[in-house]
XYZ file of C-alpha atoms in Angstrom:
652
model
C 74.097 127.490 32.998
C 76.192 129.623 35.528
C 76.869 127.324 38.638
C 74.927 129.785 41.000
C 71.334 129.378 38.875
C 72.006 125.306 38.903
C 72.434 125.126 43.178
C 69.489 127.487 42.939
C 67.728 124.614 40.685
C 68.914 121.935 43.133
C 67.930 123.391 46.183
C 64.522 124.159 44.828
C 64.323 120.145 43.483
C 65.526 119.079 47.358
C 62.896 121.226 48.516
C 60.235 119.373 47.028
C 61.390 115.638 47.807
C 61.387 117.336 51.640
C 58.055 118.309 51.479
C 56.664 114.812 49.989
C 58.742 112.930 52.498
C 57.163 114.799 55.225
C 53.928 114.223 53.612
C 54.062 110.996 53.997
C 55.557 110.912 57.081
C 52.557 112.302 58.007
C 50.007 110.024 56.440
C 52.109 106.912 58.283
C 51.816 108.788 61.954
C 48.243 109.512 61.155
C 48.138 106.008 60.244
C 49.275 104.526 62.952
C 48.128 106.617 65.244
C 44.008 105.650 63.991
C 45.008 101.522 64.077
C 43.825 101.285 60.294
C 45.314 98.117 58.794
C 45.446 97.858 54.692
C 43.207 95.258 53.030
C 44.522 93.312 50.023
C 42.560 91.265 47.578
C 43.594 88.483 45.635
C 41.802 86.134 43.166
C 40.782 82.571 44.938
C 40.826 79.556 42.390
C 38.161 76.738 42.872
C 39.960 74.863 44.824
C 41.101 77.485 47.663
C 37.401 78.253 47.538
C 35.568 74.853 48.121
C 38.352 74.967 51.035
C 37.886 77.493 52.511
C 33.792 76.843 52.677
C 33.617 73.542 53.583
C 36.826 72.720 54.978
C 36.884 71.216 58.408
C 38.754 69.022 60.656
C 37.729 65.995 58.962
C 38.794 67.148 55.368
C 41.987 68.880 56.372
C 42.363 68.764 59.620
C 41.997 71.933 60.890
C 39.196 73.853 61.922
C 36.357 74.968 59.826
C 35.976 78.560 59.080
C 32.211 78.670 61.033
C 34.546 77.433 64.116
C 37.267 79.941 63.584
C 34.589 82.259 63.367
C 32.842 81.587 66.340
C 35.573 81.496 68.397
C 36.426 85.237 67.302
C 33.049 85.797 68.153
C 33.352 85.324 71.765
C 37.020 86.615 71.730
C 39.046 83.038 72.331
C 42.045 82.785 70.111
C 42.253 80.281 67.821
C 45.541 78.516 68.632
C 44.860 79.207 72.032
C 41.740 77.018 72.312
C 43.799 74.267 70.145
C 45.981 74.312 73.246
C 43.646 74.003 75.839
C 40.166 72.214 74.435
C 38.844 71.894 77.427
C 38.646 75.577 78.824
C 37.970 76.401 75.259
C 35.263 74.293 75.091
C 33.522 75.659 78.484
C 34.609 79.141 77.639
C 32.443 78.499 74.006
C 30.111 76.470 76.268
C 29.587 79.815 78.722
C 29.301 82.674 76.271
C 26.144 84.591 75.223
C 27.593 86.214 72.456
C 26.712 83.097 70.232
C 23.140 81.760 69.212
C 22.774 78.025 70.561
C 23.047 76.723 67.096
C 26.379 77.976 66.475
C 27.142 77.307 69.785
C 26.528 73.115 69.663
C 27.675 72.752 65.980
C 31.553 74.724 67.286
C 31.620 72.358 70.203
C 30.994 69.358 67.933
C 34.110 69.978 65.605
C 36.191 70.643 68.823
C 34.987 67.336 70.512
C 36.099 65.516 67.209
C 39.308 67.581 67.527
C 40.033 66.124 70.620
C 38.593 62.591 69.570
C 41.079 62.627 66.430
C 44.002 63.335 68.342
C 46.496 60.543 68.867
C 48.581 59.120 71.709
C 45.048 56.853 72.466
C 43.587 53.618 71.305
C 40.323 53.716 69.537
C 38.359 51.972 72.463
C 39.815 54.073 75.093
C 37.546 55.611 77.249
C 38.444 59.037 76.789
C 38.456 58.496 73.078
C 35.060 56.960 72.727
C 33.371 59.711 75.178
C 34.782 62.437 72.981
C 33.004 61.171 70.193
C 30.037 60.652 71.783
C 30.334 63.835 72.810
C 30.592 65.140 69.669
C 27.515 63.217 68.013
C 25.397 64.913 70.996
C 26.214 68.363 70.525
C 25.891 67.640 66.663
C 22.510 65.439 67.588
C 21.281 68.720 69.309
C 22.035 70.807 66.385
C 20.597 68.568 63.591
C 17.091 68.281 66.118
C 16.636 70.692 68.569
C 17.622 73.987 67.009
C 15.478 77.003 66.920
C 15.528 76.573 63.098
C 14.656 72.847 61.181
C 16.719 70.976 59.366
C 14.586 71.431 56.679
C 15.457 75.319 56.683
C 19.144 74.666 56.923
C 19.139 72.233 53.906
C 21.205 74.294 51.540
C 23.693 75.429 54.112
C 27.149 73.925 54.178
C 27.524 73.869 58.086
C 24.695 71.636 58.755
C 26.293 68.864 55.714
C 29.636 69.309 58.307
C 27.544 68.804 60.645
C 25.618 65.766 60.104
C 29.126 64.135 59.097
C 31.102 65.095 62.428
C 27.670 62.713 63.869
C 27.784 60.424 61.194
C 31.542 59.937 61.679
C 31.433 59.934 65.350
C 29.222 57.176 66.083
C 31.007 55.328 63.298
C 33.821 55.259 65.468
C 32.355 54.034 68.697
C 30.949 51.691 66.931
C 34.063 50.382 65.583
C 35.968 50.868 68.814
C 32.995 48.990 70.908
C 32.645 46.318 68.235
C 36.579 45.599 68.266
C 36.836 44.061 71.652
C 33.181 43.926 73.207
C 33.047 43.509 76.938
C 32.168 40.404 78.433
C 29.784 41.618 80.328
C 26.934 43.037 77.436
C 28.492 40.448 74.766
C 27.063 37.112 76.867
C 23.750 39.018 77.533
C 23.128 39.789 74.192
C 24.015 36.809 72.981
C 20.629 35.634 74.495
C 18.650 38.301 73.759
C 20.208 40.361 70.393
C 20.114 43.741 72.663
C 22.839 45.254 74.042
C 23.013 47.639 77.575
C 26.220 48.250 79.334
C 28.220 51.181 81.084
C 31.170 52.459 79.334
C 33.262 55.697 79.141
C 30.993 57.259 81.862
C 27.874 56.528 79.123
C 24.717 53.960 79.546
C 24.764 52.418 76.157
C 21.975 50.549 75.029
C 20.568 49.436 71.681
C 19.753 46.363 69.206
C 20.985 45.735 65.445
C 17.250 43.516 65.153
C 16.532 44.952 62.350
C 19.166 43.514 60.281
C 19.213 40.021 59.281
C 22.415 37.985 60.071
C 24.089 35.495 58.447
C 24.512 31.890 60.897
C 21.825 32.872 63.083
C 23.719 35.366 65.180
C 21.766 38.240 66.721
C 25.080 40.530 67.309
C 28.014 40.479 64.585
C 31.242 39.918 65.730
C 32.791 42.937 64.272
C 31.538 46.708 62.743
C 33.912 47.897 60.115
C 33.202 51.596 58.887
C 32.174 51.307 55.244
C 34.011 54.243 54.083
C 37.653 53.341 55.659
C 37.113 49.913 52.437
C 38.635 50.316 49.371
C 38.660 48.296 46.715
C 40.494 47.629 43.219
C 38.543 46.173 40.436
C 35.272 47.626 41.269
C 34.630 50.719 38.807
C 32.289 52.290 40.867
C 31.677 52.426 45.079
C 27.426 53.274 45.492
C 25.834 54.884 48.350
C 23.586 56.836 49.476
C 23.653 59.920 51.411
C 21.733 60.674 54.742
C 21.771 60.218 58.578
C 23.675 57.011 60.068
C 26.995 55.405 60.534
C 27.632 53.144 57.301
C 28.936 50.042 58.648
C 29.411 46.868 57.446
C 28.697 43.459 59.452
C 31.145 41.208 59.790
C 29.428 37.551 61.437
C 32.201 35.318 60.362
C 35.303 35.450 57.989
C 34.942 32.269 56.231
C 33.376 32.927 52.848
C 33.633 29.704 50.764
C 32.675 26.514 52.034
C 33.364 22.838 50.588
C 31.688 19.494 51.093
C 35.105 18.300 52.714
C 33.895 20.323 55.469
C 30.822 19.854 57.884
C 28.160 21.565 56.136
C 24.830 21.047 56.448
C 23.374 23.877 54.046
C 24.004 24.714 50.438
C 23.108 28.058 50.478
C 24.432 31.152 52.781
C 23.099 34.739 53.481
C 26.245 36.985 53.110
C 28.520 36.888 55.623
C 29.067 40.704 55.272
C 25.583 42.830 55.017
C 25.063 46.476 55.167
C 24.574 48.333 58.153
C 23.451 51.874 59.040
C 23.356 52.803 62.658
C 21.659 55.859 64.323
C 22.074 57.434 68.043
C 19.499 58.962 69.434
C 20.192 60.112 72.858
C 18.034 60.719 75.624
C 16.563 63.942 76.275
C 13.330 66.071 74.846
C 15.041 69.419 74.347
C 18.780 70.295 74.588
C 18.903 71.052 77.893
C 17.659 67.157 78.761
C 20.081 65.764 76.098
C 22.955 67.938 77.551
C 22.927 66.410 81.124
C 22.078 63.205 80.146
C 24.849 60.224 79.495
C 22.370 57.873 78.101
C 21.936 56.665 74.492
C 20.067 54.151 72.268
C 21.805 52.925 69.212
C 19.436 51.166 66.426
C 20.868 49.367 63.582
C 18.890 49.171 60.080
C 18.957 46.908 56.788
C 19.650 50.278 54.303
C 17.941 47.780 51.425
C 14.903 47.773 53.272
C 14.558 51.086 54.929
C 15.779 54.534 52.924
C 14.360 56.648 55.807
C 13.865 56.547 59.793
C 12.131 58.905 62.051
C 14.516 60.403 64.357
C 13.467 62.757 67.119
C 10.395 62.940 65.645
C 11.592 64.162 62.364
C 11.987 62.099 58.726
C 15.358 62.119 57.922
C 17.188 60.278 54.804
C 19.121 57.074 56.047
C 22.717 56.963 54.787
C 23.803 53.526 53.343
C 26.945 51.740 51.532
C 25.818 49.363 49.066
C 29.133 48.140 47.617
C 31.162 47.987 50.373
C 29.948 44.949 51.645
C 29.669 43.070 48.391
C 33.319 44.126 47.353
C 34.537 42.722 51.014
C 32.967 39.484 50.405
C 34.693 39.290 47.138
C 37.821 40.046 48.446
C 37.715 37.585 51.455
C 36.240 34.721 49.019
C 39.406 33.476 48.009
C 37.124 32.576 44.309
C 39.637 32.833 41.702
C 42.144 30.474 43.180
C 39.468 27.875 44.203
C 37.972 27.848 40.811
C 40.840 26.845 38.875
C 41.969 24.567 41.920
C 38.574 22.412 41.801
C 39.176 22.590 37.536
C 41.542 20.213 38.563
C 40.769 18.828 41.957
C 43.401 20.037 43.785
C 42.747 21.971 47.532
C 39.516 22.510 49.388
C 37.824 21.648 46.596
C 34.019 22.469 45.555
C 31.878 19.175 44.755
C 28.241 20.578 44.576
C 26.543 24.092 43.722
C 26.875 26.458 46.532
C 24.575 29.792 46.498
C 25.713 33.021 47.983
C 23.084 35.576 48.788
C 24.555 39.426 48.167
C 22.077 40.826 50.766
C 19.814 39.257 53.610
C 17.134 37.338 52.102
C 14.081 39.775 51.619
C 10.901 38.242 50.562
C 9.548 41.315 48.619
C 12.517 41.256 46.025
C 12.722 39.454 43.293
C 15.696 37.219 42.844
C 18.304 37.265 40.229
C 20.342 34.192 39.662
C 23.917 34.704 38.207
C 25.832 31.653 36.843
C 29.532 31.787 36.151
C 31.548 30.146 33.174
C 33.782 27.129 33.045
C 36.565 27.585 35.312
C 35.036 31.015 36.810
C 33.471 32.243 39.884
C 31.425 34.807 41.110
C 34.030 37.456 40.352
C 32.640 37.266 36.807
C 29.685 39.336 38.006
C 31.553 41.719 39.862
C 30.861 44.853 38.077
C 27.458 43.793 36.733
C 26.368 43.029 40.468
C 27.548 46.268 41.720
C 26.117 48.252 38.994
C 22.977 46.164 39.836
C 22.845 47.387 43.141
C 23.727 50.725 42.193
C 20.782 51.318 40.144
C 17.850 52.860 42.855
C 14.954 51.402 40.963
C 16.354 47.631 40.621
C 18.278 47.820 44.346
C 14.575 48.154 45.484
C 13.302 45.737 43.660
C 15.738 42.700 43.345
C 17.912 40.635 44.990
C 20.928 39.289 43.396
C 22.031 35.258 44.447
C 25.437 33.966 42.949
C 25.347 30.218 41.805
C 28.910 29.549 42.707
C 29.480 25.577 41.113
C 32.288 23.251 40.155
C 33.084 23.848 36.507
C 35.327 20.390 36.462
C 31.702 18.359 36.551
C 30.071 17.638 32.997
C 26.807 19.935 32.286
C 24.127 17.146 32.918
C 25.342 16.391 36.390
C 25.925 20.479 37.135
C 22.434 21.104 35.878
C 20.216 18.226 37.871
C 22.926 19.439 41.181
C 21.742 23.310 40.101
C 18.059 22.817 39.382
C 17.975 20.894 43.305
C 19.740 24.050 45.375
C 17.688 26.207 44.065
C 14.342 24.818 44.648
C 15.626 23.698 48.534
C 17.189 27.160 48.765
C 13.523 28.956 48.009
C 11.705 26.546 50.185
C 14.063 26.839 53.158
C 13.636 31.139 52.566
C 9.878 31.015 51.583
C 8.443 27.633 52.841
C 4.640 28.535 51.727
C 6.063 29.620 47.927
C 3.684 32.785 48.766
C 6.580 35.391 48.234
C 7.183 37.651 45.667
C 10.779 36.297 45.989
C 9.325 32.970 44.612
C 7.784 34.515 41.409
C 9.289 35.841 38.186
C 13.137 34.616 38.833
C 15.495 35.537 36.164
C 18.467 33.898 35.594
C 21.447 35.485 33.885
C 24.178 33.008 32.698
C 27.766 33.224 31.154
C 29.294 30.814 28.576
C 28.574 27.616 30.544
C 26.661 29.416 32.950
C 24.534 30.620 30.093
C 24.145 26.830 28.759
C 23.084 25.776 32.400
C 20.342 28.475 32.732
C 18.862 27.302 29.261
C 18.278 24.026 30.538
C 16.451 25.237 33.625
C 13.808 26.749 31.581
C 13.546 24.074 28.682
C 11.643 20.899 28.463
C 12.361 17.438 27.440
C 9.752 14.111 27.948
C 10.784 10.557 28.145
C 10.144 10.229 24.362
C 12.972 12.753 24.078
C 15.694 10.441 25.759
C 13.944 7.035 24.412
C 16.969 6.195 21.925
C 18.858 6.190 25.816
C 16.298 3.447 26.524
C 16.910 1.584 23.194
C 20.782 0.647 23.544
C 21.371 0.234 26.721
C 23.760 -2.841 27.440
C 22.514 -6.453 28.114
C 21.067 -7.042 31.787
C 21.078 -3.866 32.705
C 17.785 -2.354 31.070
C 15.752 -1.633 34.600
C 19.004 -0.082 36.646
C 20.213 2.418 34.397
C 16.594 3.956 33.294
C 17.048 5.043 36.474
C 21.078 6.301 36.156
C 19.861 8.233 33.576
C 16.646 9.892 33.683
C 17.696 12.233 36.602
C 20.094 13.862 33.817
C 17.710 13.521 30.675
C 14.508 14.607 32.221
C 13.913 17.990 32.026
C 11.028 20.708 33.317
C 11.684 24.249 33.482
C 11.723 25.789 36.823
C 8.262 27.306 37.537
C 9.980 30.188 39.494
C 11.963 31.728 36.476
C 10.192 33.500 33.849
C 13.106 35.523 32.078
C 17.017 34.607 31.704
C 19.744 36.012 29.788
C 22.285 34.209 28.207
C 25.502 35.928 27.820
C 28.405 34.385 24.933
C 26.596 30.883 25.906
C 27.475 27.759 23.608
C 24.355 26.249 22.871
C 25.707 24.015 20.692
C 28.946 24.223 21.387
C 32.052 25.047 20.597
C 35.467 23.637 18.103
C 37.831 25.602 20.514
C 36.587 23.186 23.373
C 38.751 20.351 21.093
C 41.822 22.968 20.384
C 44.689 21.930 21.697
C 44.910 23.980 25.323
C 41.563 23.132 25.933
C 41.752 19.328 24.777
C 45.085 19.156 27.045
C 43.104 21.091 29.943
C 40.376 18.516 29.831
C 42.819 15.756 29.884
C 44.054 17.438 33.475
C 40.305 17.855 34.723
C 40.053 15.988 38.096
C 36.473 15.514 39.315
C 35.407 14.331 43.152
C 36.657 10.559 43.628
C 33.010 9.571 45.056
C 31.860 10.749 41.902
C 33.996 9.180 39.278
C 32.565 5.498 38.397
C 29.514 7.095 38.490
C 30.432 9.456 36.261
C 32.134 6.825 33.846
C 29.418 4.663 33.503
C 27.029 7.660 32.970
C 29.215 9.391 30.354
C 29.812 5.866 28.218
C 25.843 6.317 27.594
C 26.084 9.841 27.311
C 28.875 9.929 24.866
C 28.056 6.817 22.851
C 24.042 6.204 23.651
C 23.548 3.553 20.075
C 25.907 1.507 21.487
C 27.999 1.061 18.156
C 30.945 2.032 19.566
C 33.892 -0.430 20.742
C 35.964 2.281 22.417
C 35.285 2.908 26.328
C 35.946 5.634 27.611
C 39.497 6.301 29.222
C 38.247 8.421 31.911
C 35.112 10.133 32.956
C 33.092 13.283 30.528
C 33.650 16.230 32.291
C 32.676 19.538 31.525
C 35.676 20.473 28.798
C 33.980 17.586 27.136
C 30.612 18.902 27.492
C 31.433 22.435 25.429
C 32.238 20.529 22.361
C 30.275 21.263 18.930
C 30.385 17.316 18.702
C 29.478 16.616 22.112
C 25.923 14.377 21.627
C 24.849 15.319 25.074
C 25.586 19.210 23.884
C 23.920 18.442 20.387
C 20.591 16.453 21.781
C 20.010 19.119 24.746
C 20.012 21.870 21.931
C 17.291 20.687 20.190
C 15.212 21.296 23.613
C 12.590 24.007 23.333
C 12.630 26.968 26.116
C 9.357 26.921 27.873
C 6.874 29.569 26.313
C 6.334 31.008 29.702
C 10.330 32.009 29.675
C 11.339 35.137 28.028
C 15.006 35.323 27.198
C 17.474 37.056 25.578
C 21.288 36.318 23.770
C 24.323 39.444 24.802
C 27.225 37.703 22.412
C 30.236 39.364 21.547
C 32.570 39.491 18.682
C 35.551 39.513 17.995
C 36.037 38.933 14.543
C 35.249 41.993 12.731
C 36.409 41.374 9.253
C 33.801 38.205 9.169
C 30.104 38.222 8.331
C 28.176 37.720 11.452
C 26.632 34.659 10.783
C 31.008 33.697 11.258
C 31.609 35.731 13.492
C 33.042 34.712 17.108
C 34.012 36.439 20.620
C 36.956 34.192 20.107
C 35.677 31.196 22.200
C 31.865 30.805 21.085
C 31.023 31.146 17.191
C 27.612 33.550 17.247
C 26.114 30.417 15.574
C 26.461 28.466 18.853
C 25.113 31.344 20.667
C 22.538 32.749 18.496
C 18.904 31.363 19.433
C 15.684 31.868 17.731
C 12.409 33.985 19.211
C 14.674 35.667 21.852
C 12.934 39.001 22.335
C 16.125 40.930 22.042
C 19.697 40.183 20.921
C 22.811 42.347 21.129
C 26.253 41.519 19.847
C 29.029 43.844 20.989
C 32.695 44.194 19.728
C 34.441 41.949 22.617
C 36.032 38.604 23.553
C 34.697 36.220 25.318
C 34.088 38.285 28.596
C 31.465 40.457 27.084
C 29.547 40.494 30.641
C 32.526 42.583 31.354
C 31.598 45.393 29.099
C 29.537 48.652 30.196
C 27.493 48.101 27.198
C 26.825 44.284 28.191
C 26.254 45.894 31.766
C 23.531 48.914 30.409
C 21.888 45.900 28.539
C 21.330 44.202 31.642
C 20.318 46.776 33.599
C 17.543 47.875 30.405
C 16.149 44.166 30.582
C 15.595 43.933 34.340
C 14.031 47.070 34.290
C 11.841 46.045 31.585
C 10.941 43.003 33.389
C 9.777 45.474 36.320
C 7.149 46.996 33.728
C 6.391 44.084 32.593
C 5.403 42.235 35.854
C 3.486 45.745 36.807
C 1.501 45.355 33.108
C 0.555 41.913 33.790
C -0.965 42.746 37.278
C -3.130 45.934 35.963
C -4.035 43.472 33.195
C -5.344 41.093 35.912
């Protein structure tokens, strides 16, 4: 191509790229010159999306998007109001451009912005007014709004909401309860009600509506249910609603011993659920606003789901695990248990029982008895599921049997069968109570052969051959000795019980050589030992044909024995026909027939027992109770002793 045709080709080509570059030249000017910005999409995964819709300064500490929003609203910068609240609050406070509910539930999330800041104690003034603060403005959003709560149900900002007031008076509770002023702690000491002047606020209230453990009308501490965590609990229940969920803390000893001044064998928990609700003073928002007054009521969440709250039925928010697993962790169970096996520390000499929940008289109870060397921890996860269920939370009430395992079963079971009857008449003094009807009692391995003998039945021709050999001279005292431990009624209270990988008849591996050794090391109470000597040599040996004493006193090692007579005779006893019962076993011998099977400890033989109106084995060890299919069973035959108490009283 001659060289004059290709400039002419070049020229034309630079000709072109001029013109587009001017083009769009343009299009920028015009551009900027209009103030158009460009919009850009991008795909949002779940979790950017559940952020950005309910995210707020209590899940990520930053404002929530209704906030941000609102703020725009009225024209305050966002960072701007961060660095001055308090402007930003009366600016937002000032502005018509905002209806009032938007208005109140902003100025909530920036009062608990300003609450959550740090540099201040958690009972400083300034601290516990910004929460209050908060909780009113949220209080006037949840109540006096142009639109009901009811309307607003489905909408994410009024669940924010009713959390920045749930969380809010959860912390000035917490903050008052940590060092309470010695001016309203003496007065309501007296009178359980509480009035006092703090923060610029007139605080008054009662928690009368919970019972108390010790008598107390106040507790001495609130912790927040939700800041407790706990390890070995599968599941955490509550329930969702309106209410600080607290728990009560009225003293921090959980386990108490007969070396110590005690008085009482039984104790309401030292640790029950609270929910607390602030209602503050005022008929419309305007009232509320300029008033600095507020009345804080505390409720038993077992006994009350909802409360009426500015005239309005609202859902009452409750924890029911969070004071059950703090209990358990305070108890100190585990190492006491195996302590008092072998009588060494502050050690337990007679049944104790723990109440989970303030004694109600409208639930009925349910008794749970340990194993040898155990505690209450063996329930843990059968209790909480318990309480986890809706239909049998409402309906029951759960009392651990905490005893010492180190004493032999006869002596356990006469000190058992006595707490519990001066347990119901100290709660229920008339027997009237629906607490005093239809017990069941759900026992593991020797907790399972304890609950048997509260519901069988023995007469005096039953321990006559006890009668027969006893030694010369001594045929009036020791009738007496004895019939305590061979007498036997079943307790008219209890009308079902489950027995769960229990020994009836005992068991070889209680004369194996760790257990053999372990009794050998058993150390019972020293005031009970010649007692317990003399007793056992009639026990052990009641024909008399024997020339071998006894080297030291039966204990309960002893008791578990397949060759144990005590074990053998009390076997034979029927269950009362007004008892309904059933056997949860487990095994752990697959390759064996089941009528040789085992769970490793208890052959199904021993723990098999005829006319029980259900029986489950499960693959396990010994600690079947342990099991969720154990814990479903459980749950299935409580429930079906709900229908049928509710059959027998349409029947009647």
């Amino acid at each position: 191509m001659p060289v004059a045709a290709r400039r002419q080709q070049h020229a034309a080509g630079f000709n072109i790229l001029a013109r587009l570059f001017s083009v769009a030249g343009l299009l920028l000017a015009l551009g900027q010159l209009s103030g158009c910005a460009g919009v850009k999409v991008k795909a949002v995964d779940g979790t950017d999306y559940l952020t950005q819709r309910r995210g707020d300064v209590l899940t990520t500490g930053k404002l929530s998007a209704d906030t941000r929003t609102a703020l725009q609203v009225v024209g305050i910068v966002e960072k701007t109001c961060l660095q001055a609240l308090v402007s930003c609050r009366e600016a937002l406070q000032q502005s018509t451009g905002l209806d009032a509910e938007r208005r109140h539930a902003a100025l909530s999330e920036l009062w608990l912005q300003q609450a959550q800041r740090g540099g201040l104690a958690l009972n400083d003034g300034r601290r516990v007014d910004a929460y209050l603060q908060s909780a009113r403005h949220a209080y006037v959003y949840l109540f006096h709004s142009e639109r009901a709560a009811s309307v607003r149900a489905f909408e994410d900002r009024q669940t924010q909401v009713r959390d920045y007031y749930n969380f809010a008076l959860q912390q000035v509770l917490t903050a008052l309860f940590e060092k309470p002023l010695p001016t309203w702690t003496e007065q309501a000491a007296r009178s359980g009600r509480f009035e006092f002047e703090y923060a610029g606020w007139r605080i008054a209230g009662s928690l009368s509506d919970v019972r108390l453990a010790r008598g107390r009308l106040l507790p001495a501490s609130l912790l927040p249910a939700a800041s407790l965590s706990f390890a070995g609990l599968r599941n955490q229940y509550r329930r969702d609603g309106l209410g600080a969920e607290m728990v009560a803390v009225t003293g921090q000893r959980v386990v108490e011993s007969n070396g110590r001044d005690r008085t009482l064998s039984w104790h309401e928990t030292p640790f029950p659920a609270l929910t607390a609700i602030a209602r503050f003073e005022g008929d419309d928002a305007d009232a509320i606003l300029s008033s600095q007054r507020v009345e804080i009521s505390g409720y038993d969440p077992y006994r009350q789901a909802r409360v009426s709250v500015a005239g309005q039925p609202v859902p009452l928010a409750a924890n029911f695990t969070s004071g059950y697993g703090l209990w358990l962790a305070r108890s100190g169970f585990a190492r006491q248990s195996l302590l008092t096996l072998f009588g060494r520390g502050d050690v337990l000499d007679s049944p104790q029982i723990y109440l989970l929940q303030p004694f109600d008289p409208n639930r009925r109870i349910v008794i749970m008895l340990h194993g040898l060397a155990s505690s209450p921890e063996a329930w843990i996860n059968v209790a909480n599921e318990v309480l986890g269920d809706e239909t049998l939370r409402q309906r029951y009430q759960i009392w651990h049997l905490y005893y010492p395992t180190n004493l032999p079963v006869p002596f356990n079971h006469k000190a058992i069968r006595d707490v519990i009857v001066q347990a119901l008449q100290h709660f229920d003094p008339a027997g009237q109570s629906a607490a005093s009807r239809d017990m069941v009692l759900v026992g593991h391995s020797m907790g399972g052969v304890l609950s048997r003998l509260l519901v069988s039945r023995a007469d005096e021709g039953d321990w006559e051959i006890f009668r027969q050999h006893l030694p010369q001279g001594s045929q009036r005292q020791l009738p007496r000795k004895l019939k305590p431990y061979l007498t036997f009624a079943p307790l008219p209270m209890v009308s079902r019980a489950i027995f769960v990988a229990a020994p009836h008849r005992g068991t070889a591996y209680a004369d194996r050589g760790i257990p053999r050794a372990l009794a050998s090391l058993v150390r019972l109470p020293v005031s009970s030992v010649a007692r317990l000597k003399e007793i056992g040599q009639i026990l052990v040996d009641p024909a008399g044909t024997s020339s071998v004493s006894l080297s030291r006193p039966l204990n309960s090692i002893d008791n578990l024995s397949d060759r144990d007579p005590y074990i053998q005779w009390a076997a034979q006893l029927p269950v009362s026909p007004g008892v309904i019962y059933h056997s949860i076993m487990g095994n752990d011998t697959p390759d064996q027939p089941l009528q040789d099977s085992s769970d490793g400890v208890v052959p199904y033989r021993s723990a098999h027992l005829p006319g029980a109106a259900s029986e489950l084995v499960l693959p396990s060890w010994h600690s079947v109770q342990e099991t969720p299919q154990a814990i479903v069973e459980i749950r299935r035959i409580l429930q079906a002793h709900l229908e049928g108490r509710v059959a027998r009283a349409d029947a009647q």
